[in-house]
Short mmCIF file of C-alpha atoms in Angstrom, two decimals:
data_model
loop_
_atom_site.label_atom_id
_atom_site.label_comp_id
_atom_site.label_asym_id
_atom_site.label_seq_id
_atom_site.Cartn_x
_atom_site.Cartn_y
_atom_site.Cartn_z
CA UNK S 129 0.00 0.00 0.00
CA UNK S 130 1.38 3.57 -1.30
CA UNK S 131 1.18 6.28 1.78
CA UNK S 132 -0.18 9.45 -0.16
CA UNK S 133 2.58 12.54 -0.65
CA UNK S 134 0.81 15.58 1.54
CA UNK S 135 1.92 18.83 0.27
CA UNK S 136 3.80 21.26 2.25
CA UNK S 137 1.13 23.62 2.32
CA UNK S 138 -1.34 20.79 4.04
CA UNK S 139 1.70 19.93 6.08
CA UNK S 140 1.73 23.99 7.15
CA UNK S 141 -1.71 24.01 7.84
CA UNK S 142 -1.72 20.75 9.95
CA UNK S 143 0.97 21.83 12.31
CA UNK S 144 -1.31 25.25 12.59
CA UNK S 145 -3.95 23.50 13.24
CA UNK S 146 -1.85 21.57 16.51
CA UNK S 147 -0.75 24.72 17.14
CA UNK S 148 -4.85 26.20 17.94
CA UNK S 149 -5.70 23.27 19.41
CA UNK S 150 -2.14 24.16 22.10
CA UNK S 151 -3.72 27.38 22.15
CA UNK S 152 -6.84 26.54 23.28
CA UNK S 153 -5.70 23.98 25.58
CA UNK S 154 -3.93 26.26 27.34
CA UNK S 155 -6.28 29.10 27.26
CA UNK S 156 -8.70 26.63 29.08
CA UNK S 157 -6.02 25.81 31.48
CA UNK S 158 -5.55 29.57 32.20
CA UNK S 159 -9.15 30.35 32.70
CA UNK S 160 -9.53 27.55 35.47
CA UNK S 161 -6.49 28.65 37.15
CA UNK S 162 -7.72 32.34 37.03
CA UNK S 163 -11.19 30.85 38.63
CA UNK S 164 -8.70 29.36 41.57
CA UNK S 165 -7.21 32.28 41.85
CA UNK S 166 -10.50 34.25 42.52
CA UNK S 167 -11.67 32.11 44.82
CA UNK S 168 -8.44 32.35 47.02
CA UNK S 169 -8.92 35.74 46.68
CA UNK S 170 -12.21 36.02 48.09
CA UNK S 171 -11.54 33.17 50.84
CA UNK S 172 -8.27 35.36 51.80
CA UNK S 173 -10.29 38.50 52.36
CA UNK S 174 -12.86 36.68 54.35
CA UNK S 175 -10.07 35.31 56.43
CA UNK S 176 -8.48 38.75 56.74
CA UNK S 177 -11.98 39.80 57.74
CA UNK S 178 -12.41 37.07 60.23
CA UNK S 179 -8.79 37.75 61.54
CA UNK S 180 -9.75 41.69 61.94
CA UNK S 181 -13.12 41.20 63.95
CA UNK S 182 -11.32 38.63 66.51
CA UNK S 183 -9.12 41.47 67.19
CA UNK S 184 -11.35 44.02 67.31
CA UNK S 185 -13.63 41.99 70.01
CA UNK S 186 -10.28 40.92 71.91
CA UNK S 187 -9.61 44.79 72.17
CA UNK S 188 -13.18 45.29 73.25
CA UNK S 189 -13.34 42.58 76.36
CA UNK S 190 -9.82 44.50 77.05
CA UNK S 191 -11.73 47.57 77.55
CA UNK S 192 -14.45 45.88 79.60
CA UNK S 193 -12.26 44.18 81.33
CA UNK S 194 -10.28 47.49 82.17
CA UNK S 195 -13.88 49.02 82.92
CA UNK S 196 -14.88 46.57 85.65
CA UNK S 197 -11.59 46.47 87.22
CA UNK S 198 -11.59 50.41 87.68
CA UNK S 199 -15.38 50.37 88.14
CA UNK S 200 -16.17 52.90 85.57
CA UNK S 201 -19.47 52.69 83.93
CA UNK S 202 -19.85 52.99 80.10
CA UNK S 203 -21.55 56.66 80.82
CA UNK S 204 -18.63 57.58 82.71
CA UNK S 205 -16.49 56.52 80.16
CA UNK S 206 -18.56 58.42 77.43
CA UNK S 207 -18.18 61.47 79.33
CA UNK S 208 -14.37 61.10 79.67
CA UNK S 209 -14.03 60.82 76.32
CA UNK S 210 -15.92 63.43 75.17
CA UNK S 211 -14.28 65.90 77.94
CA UNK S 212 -10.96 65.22 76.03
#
């Protein structure tokens, strides 16, 4: 059996054709990782969130804490700070 002679133009557009179907392989592959990325994103600012309200209630049962010890009340406090 005789294998056919492809001409170098079909052999150009073959290897073109690999070439889009690279190109699109990889496009894919960039669009899912860009979808990872996003997500990360948005679970990194909700643990960045997270991470800011502990503090910020750990700061306020320092306060209260600091109240109660000193026996101020929160009107008393109020009023010292608006003295300032």
């Amino acid at each position: 059996m005789a294998r056919e002679r492809r001409s170098k133009k079909e052999v150009i557009a073959a290897k073109m054709d690999v070439i889009d179907e690279k190109i699109t392989s990889y496009a894919t592959k960039i669009a899912d990782l860009e979808d990872q990325k996003e997500e990360l994103q948005k679970e990194l600012e909700q643990l960045e969130a997270a991470e800011k309200k502990a503090e910020e209630e750990a700061q306020l049962k320092e306060v209260l804490k600091i109240l109660k010890t000193k026996n101020i009340s929160v009107g008393e406090l109020k009023e010292m700070v608006e003295n300032k």
